[in-house]
CSV table of C-alpha atoms in Angstrom, one decimal:
chain,number,residue,atom,x,y,z
Y,29,MET,CA,19.7,16.1,43.4
Y,30,PHE,CA,22.3,18.9,43.3
Y,31,LEU,CA,23.8,17.7,40.0
Y,32,ALA,CA,20.3,17.2,38.5
Y,33,LEU,CA,19.2,20.7,39.4
Y,34,LYS,CA,22.4,22.3,38.3
Y,35,GLU,CA,22.2,20.7,34.9
Y,36,ILE,CA,18.5,21.7,34.4
Y,37,LEU,CA,19.3,25.3,35.3
Y,38,PHE,CA,22.4,25.3,33.0
Y,39,ASN,CA,20.5,23.9,30.0
Y,40,LYS,CA,17.2,25.8,30.5
Y,41,LYS,CA,16.0,25.8,26.9
Y,42,ARG,CA,16.6,22.0,26.4
Y,43,PHE,CA,14.9,21.0,29.6
Y,44,SER,CA,12.1,23.6,29.2
Y,45,LEU,CA,11.1,21.9,26.0
Y,46,ILE,CA,11.0,18.5,27.7
Y,47,ILE,CA,9.0,20.0,30.6
Y,48,PHE,CA,6.6,21.6,28.1
Y,49,LEU,CA,6.0,18.3,26.5
Y,50,VAL,CA,5.1,16.7,29.9
Y,51,VAL,CA,2.9,19.7,30.7
Y,52,LEU,CA,0.9,19.2,27.5
Y,53,ILE,CA,0.5,15.4,27.9
Y,54,SER,CA,-0.4,15.7,31.7
Y,55,TYR,CA,-2.8,18.5,31.0
Y,56,LEU,CA,-4.5,16.4,28.3
Y,57,VAL,CA,-4.7,13.4,30.7
Y,58,TYR,CA,-6.1,15.4,33.6
Y,59,PHE,CA,-8.5,17.2,31.4
Y,60,LEU,CA,-9.8,14.0,29.8
Y,61,THR,CA,-10.1,12.5,33.2
Y,62,SER,CA,-12.3,15.4,34.4
Y,63,LEU,CA,-14.4,15.2,31.2
Y,64,ALA,CA,-14.8,11.4,31.7
Y,65,TYR,CA,-15.7,11.8,35.3
Y,66,GLY,CA,-18.1,14.7,34.6
Y,67,LEU,CA,-19.8,12.8,31.8
Y,68,ALA,CA,-20.1,9.6,33.9
Y,69,SER,CA,-21.5,11.7,36.8
Y,70,SER,CA,-24.1,13.3,34.6
Y,71,TYR,CA,-25.5,9.8,34.0
Y,72,THR,CA,-25.7,9.0,37.7
Y,73,ASN,CA,-26.1,12.3,39.6
Y,74,GLY,CA,-29.9,11.9,39.8
Y,75,MET,CA,-29.8,8.4,41.4
Y,76,ASN,CA,-26.9,9.4,43.7
Y,77,LYS,CA,-29.1,12.1,45.2
Y,78,THR,CA,-31.3,9.4,46.6
Y,79,GLU,CA,-30.8,7.3,49.7
Y,80,ALA,CA,-31.1,4.2,47.5
Y,81,LYS,CA,-28.7,1.3,48.0
Y,82,TYR,CA,-30.8,-1.1,46.0
Y,83,ILE,CA,-33.0,-0.7,42.9
Y,84,LEU,CA,-35.7,-3.2,41.9
Y,85,LEU,CA,-37.0,-3.5,38.3
Y,86,ASP,CA,-39.4,-5.9,36.6
Y,87,ASN,CA,-37.4,-9.0,35.8
Y,88,ASP,CA,-38.9,-9.1,32.3
Y,89,SER,CA,-37.6,-5.6,31.4
Y,90,ASN,CA,-34.2,-7.0,30.4
Y,91,ASP,CA,-32.5,-4.2,32.5
Y,92,ASN,CA,-34.4,-1.5,30.6
Y,93,VAL,CA,-36.0,0.8,33.1
Y,94,MET,CA,-38.4,2.1,30.5
Y,95,MET,CA,-39.8,-1.4,30.0
Y,96,SER,CA,-40.2,-2.0,33.7
Y,97,ILE,CA,-43.8,-1.6,34.6
Y,98,LEU,CA,-44.6,-1.9,38.3
Y,99,THR,CA,-47.9,-1.5,40.3
Y,100,SER,CA,-48.9,-1.2,43.9
Y,101,ASP,CA,-49.0,-5.1,44.1
Y,102,ASN,CA,-45.2,-5.2,43.4
Y,103,PHE,CA,-44.6,-2.6,46.1
Y,104,SER,CA,-46.3,-4.7,48.7
Y,105,GLU,CA,-44.1,-7.7,47.7
Y,106,VAL,CA,-41.1,-5.9,49.2
Y,107,THR,CA,-40.3,-5.6,52.9
Y,108,SER,CA,-38.0,-2.7,53.8
Y,109,THR,CA,-37.7,0.0,56.5
Y,110,LYS,CA,-37.3,2.6,53.8
Y,111,LYS,CA,-38.7,2.2,50.2
Y,112,ALA,CA,-40.1,4.5,47.6
Y,113,LYS,CA,-41.6,4.4,44.1
Y,114,LEU,CA,-40.0,6.0,41.1
Y,115,GLY,CA,-41.2,6.6,37.6
Y,116,ILE,CA,-38.7,7.7,34.9
Y,117,PHE,CA,-39.7,9.0,31.5
Y,118,PRO,CA,-38.0,11.3,28.9
Y,119,GLY,CA,-39.6,14.5,27.8
Y,120,VAL,CA,-39.1,17.9,26.3
Y,121,ALA,CA,-39.7,20.9,28.5
Y,122,SER,CA,-40.2,24.5,27.5
Y,123,LYS,CA,-41.6,27.8,28.8
Y,124,ALA,CA,-45.2,28.6,28.3
Y,125,ASN,CA,-44.3,30.5,25.1
Y,126,LYS,CA,-42.6,27.3,23.8
Y,127,GLU,CA,-39.1,28.9,23.9
Y,128,SER,CA,-36.0,27.5,25.6
Y,129,LYS,CA,-36.7,23.8,24.9
Y,130,LEU,CA,-34.8,21.3,27.0
Y,131,ASP,CA,-34.5,17.5,26.8
Y,132,VAL,CA,-35.3,16.3,30.3
Y,133,TYR,CA,-36.1,13.2,32.3
Y,134,LEU,CA,-39.2,13.3,34.5
Y,135,PHE,CA,-38.8,11.7,37.9
Y,136,GLY,CA,-42.2,10.8,39.3
Y,137,ILE,CA,-41.7,10.1,43.0
Y,138,ASP,CA,-43.9,9.5,46.0
Y,139,ASP,CA,-41.3,10.3,48.8
Y,140,PHE,CA,-39.4,13.6,48.3
Y,141,ASP,CA,-37.5,13.2,51.6
Y,142,PHE,CA,-36.1,9.9,50.2
Y,143,PHE,CA,-35.0,11.4,46.8
Y,144,LEU,CA,-33.8,14.8,48.0
Y,145,PRO,CA,-32.6,14.2,51.6
Y,146,LYS,CA,-29.8,16.8,51.5
Y,147,GLU,CA,-31.5,19.6,49.5
Y,148,ASN,CA,-33.8,20.9,52.3
Y,149,ILE,CA,-36.6,21.6,49.8
Y,150,GLN,CA,-40.2,21.5,50.9
Y,151,ILE,CA,-42.4,18.7,49.7
Y,152,ILE,CA,-44.1,19.6,46.5
Y,153,SER,CA,-47.8,19.0,45.7
Y,154,GLY,CA,-50.1,19.1,42.7
Y,155,ASN,CA,-48.2,20.3,39.6
Y,156,GLU,CA,-45.3,21.9,41.5
Y,157,VAL,CA,-41.9,20.6,40.5
Y,158,ILE,CA,-38.2,20.8,41.5
Y,159,VAL,CA,-35.8,21.1,38.6
Y,160,ASP,CA,-32.1,20.9,37.9
Y,161,THR,CA,-30.1,24.2,37.9
Y,162,LYS,CA,-29.8,23.9,34.1
Y,163,PHE,CA,-33.2,25.5,34.0
Y,164,GLU,CA,-31.9,28.4,36.1
Y,165,GLU,CA,-29.1,28.8,33.6
Y,166,GLU,CA,-31.7,29.0,30.8
Y,167,GLY,CA,-33.4,31.9,32.5
Y,168,TYR,CA,-36.1,30.0,34.5
Y,169,LYS,CA,-37.1,31.4,37.9
Y,170,ILE,CA,-39.1,30.0,40.9
Y,171,GLY,CA,-42.8,30.4,40.0
Y,172,ASP,CA,-42.2,30.0,36.2
Y,173,GLU,CA,-44.4,27.6,34.4
Y,174,ILE,CA,-43.0,24.7,32.4
Y,175,VAL,CA,-44.9,23.0,29.5
Y,176,LEU,CA,-44.2,19.4,28.5
Y,177,SER,CA,-44.3,18.4,24.9
Y,178,GLY,CA,-47.4,16.4,23.9
Y,179,SER,CA,-49.3,17.5,27.0
Y,180,ASP,CA,-51.4,20.4,28.3
Y,181,ILE,CA,-50.0,20.0,31.8
Y,182,LYS,CA,-48.4,23.1,33.2
Y,183,LEU,CA,-45.8,22.6,35.9
Y,184,THR,CA,-44.7,25.3,38.3
Y,185,ILE,CA,-41.1,25.5,39.5
Y,186,LYS,CA,-40.8,25.5,43.3
Y,187,GLY,CA,-37.1,25.0,43.6
Y,188,PHE,CA,-33.8,24.2,42.0
Y,189,VAL,CA,-31.4,21.3,42.7
Y,190,ASN,CA,-27.7,21.4,41.7
Y,191,LYS,CA,-26.3,18.5,39.5
Y,192,ALA,CA,-29.6,16.7,39.2
Y,193,THR,CA,-29.1,14.9,35.9
Y,194,TYR,CA,-29.9,11.5,34.5
Y,195,GLN,CA,-28.2,10.2,31.3
Y,196,THR,CA,-26.7,13.7,30.9
Y,197,ALA,CA,-30.2,15.4,30.8
Y,198,PRO,CA,-31.6,17.6,33.6
Y,199,ILE,CA,-34.2,16.1,35.9
Y,200,ILE,CA,-37.7,17.4,36.7
Y,201,TYR,CA,-38.9,16.1,40.0
Y,202,LEU,CA,-42.7,15.8,40.2
Y,203,SER,CA,-45.3,13.9,42.1
Y,204,LEU,CA,-46.0,10.3,41.0
Y,205,ASP,CA,-49.6,11.2,40.3
Y,206,THR,CA,-48.7,14.1,38.0
Y,207,TRP,CA,-46.1,11.8,36.3
Y,208,ASN,CA,-48.8,9.2,35.7
Y,209,ASN,CA,-51.1,11.9,34.3
Y,210,TYR,CA,-48.4,13.0,31.8
Y,211,ARG,CA,-47.3,9.5,30.7
Y,212,TYR,CA,-50.6,7.6,30.7
Y,213,GLY,CA,-53.2,10.3,30.7
Y,214,VAL,CA,-54.9,8.9,33.7
Y,215,ASN,CA,-54.3,9.1,37.5
Y,216,LYS,CA,-53.2,5.6,38.3
Y,217,GLU,CA,-50.3,4.1,40.2
Y,218,ILE,CA,-47.8,2.8,37.7
Y,219,TYR,CA,-44.1,3.4,38.0
Y,220,ASN,CA,-40.8,1.9,36.8
Y,221,MET,CA,-38.7,1.0,39.8
Y,222,ILE,CA,-38.7,0.6,43.6
Y,223,VAL,CA,-35.7,2.1,45.4
Y,224,ILE,CA,-34.6,0.7,48.7
Y,225,LYS,CA,-32.4,2.1,51.5
Y,226,ASP,CA,-31.6,-1.2,53.2
Y,227,THR,CA,-31.3,-4.8,52.1
Y,228,PRO,CA,-34.8,-5.7,50.7
Y,229,VAL,CA,-36.7,-8.9,51.5
Y,230,ILE,CA,-38.8,-10.0,48.6
Y,231,ASN,CA,-41.7,-12.4,48.7
Y,232,GLU,CA,-41.1,-15.8,47.1
Y,233,GLY,CA,-42.4,-15.9,43.5
Y,234,SER,CA,-42.0,-12.2,42.9
Y,235,ASN,CA,-41.0,-11.1,39.5
Y,236,LEU,CA,-38.7,-8.4,40.7
Y,237,LYS,CA,-35.0,-8.2,40.0
Y,238,VAL,CA,-32.6,-6.6,42.5
Y,239,TYR,CA,-29.6,-4.4,41.6
Y,240,LYS,CA,-27.1,-2.6,43.7
Y,241,ASN,CA,-27.2,1.1,42.9
Y,242,SER,CA,-23.7,0.9,41.4
Y,243,GLU,CA,-24.7,-2.2,39.3
Y,244,TYR,CA,-27.7,-0.3,37.9
Y,245,TYR,CA,-25.4,2.3,36.3
Y,246,GLN,CA,-23.9,-0.4,34.1
Y,247,THR,CA,-27.2,-1.0,32.5
Y,248,LEU,CA,-27.6,2.6,31.4
Y,249,PRO,CA,-27.2,2.9,27.6
Y,250,GLY,CA,-23.6,4.0,26.7
Y,251,TYR,CA,-22.4,4.3,30.3
Y,252,SER,CA,-20.0,1.4,30.3
Y,253,ALA,CA,-18.8,2.0,26.8
Y,254,GLN,CA,-17.9,5.7,27.5
Y,255,VAL,CA,-16.2,4.9,30.8
Y,256,LEU,CA,-14.1,2.1,29.2
Y,257,THR,CA,-13.2,4.3,26.2
Y,258,PHE,CA,-12.0,7.2,28.3
Y,259,SER,CA,-10.1,4.9,30.6
Y,260,MET,CA,-8.2,3.2,27.8
Y,261,MET,CA,-7.4,6.6,26.3
Y,262,ILE,CA,-6.0,7.9,29.6
Y,263,ILE,CA,-4.0,4.7,30.2
Y,264,PHE,CA,-2.4,4.8,26.8
Y,265,LEU,CA,-1.6,8.5,27.1
Y,266,ILE,CA,0.2,7.9,30.4
Y,267,LEU,CA,2.2,5.0,28.8
Y,268,ILE,CA,3.1,7.1,25.8
Y,269,ALA,CA,4.1,10.1,27.9
Y,270,SER,CA,6.3,7.9,30.1
Y,271,PHE,CA,7.9,6.3,27.1
Y,272,VAL,CA,8.6,9.6,25.4
Y,273,LEU,CA,10.0,11.1,28.6
Y,274,GLY,CA,12.2,8.0,29.0
Y,275,VAL,CA,13.5,8.3,25.4
Y,276,PHE,CA,14.4,12.0,26.0
Y,277,ILE,CA,16.3,11.3,29.2
Y,278,TYR,CA,18.0,8.3,27.6
Y,279,VAL,CA,19.1,10.4,24.6
Y,280,LEU,CA,20.4,13.1,26.9
Y,281,THR,CA,22.3,10.5,28.9
Y,282,ILE,CA,24.0,9.1,25.9
Y,283,GLN,CA,24.9,12.6,24.7
Y,284,LYS,CA,26.7,13.1,28.1
Y,285,THR,CA,28.7,9.9,27.9
Y,286,SER,CA,32.0,11.8,27.8
Y,287,ILE,CA,31.0,14.0,30.7
Y,288,PHE,CA,30.0,11.0,32.8
Y,289,GLY,CA,33.3,9.3,31.8
Y,290,VAL,CA,35.2,12.2,33.2
Y,291,MET,CA,33.2,12.1,36.4
Y,292,LYS,CA,33.9,8.4,36.8
Y,293,ALA,CA,37.6,9.0,36.1
Y,294,GLN,CA,37.5,11.5,39.0
Y,295,GLY,CA,36.2,8.8,41.3
Y,296,ILE,CA,32.5,9.7,41.3
Y,297,ALA,CA,30.5,6.6,41.9
Y,298,ASN,CA,27.9,5.1,39.5
Y,299,SER,CA,25.3,5.3,42.3
Y,300,TYR,CA,25.7,9.1,42.6
Y,301,ILE,CA,25.4,9.7,38.8
Y,302,SER,CA,22.5,7.2,38.6
Y,303,ARG,CA,20.6,9.0,41.4
Y,304,SER,CA,21.1,12.3,39.6
Y,305,VAL,CA,19.6,10.8,36.4
Y,306,VAL,CA,16.6,9.5,38.3
Y,307,ALA,CA,16.2,12.8,40.3
Y,308,GLN,CA,16.3,14.7,37.0
Y,309,THR,CA,13.5,12.6,35.5
Y,310,LEU,CA,11.3,13.0,38.6
Y,311,ILE,CA,11.9,16.7,38.7
Y,312,ILE,CA,10.9,17.1,35.1
Y,313,THR,CA,7.8,14.9,35.6
Y,314,ILE,CA,6.7,16.6,38.8
Y,315,LEU,CA,7.1,20.1,37.4
Y,316,GLY,CA,5.2,19.1,34.2
Y,317,THR,CA,2.3,17.4,36.0
Y,318,VAL,CA,1.9,20.3,38.6
Y,319,ILE,CA,1.7,22.8,35.8
Y,320,GLY,CA,-0.6,20.5,33.8
Y,321,PHE,CA,-2.9,20.2,36.9
Y,322,ILE,CA,-3.0,24.0,37.3
Y,323,LEU,CA,-4.0,24.4,33.7
Y,324,THR,CA,-6.7,21.8,34.2
Y,325,PHE,CA,-8.1,23.6,37.2
Y,326,ILE,CA,-8.1,26.9,35.3
Y,327,SER,CA,-10.0,25.2,32.4
Y,328,GLY,CA,-12.5,23.8,34.8
Y,329,VAL,CA,-13.2,27.3,36.2
Y,330,PHE,CA,-13.9,28.7,32.8
Y,331,LEU,CA,-15.6,25.7,31.1
Y,332,GLY,CA,-17.3,24.0,34.0
Y,333,GLY,CA,-20.7,25.3,33.2
Y,334,LYS,CA,-20.5,24.6,29.5
Y,335,ILE,CA,-19.1,21.0,29.4
Y,336,PRO,CA,-19.6,18.0,31.7
Y,337,PHE,CA,-16.4,18.8,33.7
Y,338,ALA,CA,-16.0,17.4,37.2
Y,339,ALA,CA,-12.9,17.3,39.5
Y,340,ASN,CA,-12.0,14.2,41.4
Y,341,PRO,CA,-8.9,14.6,43.7
Y,342,LEU,CA,-8.6,10.8,44.1
Y,343,PHE,CA,-8.4,10.3,40.3
Y,344,TYR,CA,-5.8,13.1,40.0
Y,345,GLY,CA,-3.7,11.6,42.8
Y,346,VAL,CA,-3.8,8.1,41.3
Y,347,ILE,CA,-2.9,9.4,37.8
Y,348,SER,CA,0.0,11.5,39.2
Y,349,LEU,CA,1.4,8.5,41.1
Y,350,VAL,CA,1.2,6.4,37.9
Y,351,PHE,CA,3.0,9.2,36.0
Y,352,TYR,CA,5.8,9.2,38.6
Y,353,LEU,CA,6.0,5.4,38.7
Y,354,PHE,CA,6.3,5.0,34.9
Y,355,ALA,CA,8.8,7.9,34.7
Y,356,LEU,CA,10.9,6.2,37.4
Y,357,VAL,CA,10.8,3.0,35.5
Y,358,SER,CA,11.8,4.7,32.2
Y,359,SER,CA,14.7,6.4,33.9
Y,360,LEU,CA,16.2,3.0,34.8
Y,361,PHE,CA,17.1,2.5,31.2
Y,362,SER,CA,19.3,5.6,31.4
Y,363,VAL,CA,20.7,4.3,34.7
Y,364,ASN,CA,21.7,1.1,33.0
Y,365,ALA,CA,23.5,3.2,30.3
Y,366,VAL,CA,25.4,5.1,32.9
Y,367,VAL,CA,26.6,1.9,34.7
Y,368,LYS,CA,27.9,0.5,31.4
Y,369,ILE,CA,30.0,3.6,30.6
Y,370,ASP,CA,33.7,2.9,30.5
Y,371,ALA,CA,35.5,5.9,31.8
Y,372,LEU,CA,38.7,5.5,29.7
Y,373,LYS,CA,36.7,4.9,26.4
Y,374,ALA,CA,34.4,7.8,27.2
Y,375,ILE,CA,37.2,10.3,27.5
Y,376,GLY,CA,39.0,8.9,24.5
Y,377,GLU,CA,42.1,7.6,26.3
Y,378,VAL,CA,41.8,4.2,24.5
């Protein structure tokens, strides 16, 4: 460690460039991870706010919630201590003057305690709605009226909910009756899914299909593709960063062959020199990733409200450990080069 630090401090410019490279790559990886997690969360935040562990759709809907049409008869086919009805439908919301239009998802629900258990918002009635804070960012206030495209129904905002999104669009929570009036033009009990808190018991012969909440996310259009795409990008970036760092350290090691030869001639053991090379690699990687993480945190502060940016300490920790592991493995090539150095040949005696 002492030798590693002394060399880094002695060759500040050379090692600063290497650390700068690690900073850029680690910052890119952390930032992409935050974007990927934020984007994935914006697909699922709305459902994660429920107490639902299981979701039931019409088996003929082919995993498409919009094609799942359920009635009160379907609801009675399910036995559960805690169950609720949910209707989902896309729409365009605007103020009464038709300004500030937003693409939204309408969640028609019959049990607000089930869907917003942590928000401590009073149950709404009639045309009152609870909306995502995206509306607040657009200048909406409690008491403002919202107009839905293709309808004369006017909705009154009663409260705001943070991070209430579905497939990246903000959610409007409204009563199931009002939802039916908007979608079908009549007051009848039709909805898309049944959400269950405990393990459901379904009557034999029922045409309902059961999903775990986490399994349901995989059916959302684009969700699996975007998660896989970002995951592959992050993995390859880590591999490339580790390879580049390993090449830099290996080149530096080869350039110091004569120095290591003199050290060996003086009786310094291979193990000591090898530990120094490994320590040097880890110091560079740790410094680079820490600075990269700080830059990511700063970016999140300034860009968090403008892009789907979300922090996940677990992901950061795993990525950092993978960085260090691959950097350690790459340093072993340099260690192998150190072990093979012949002291006499290195100092030019033979």
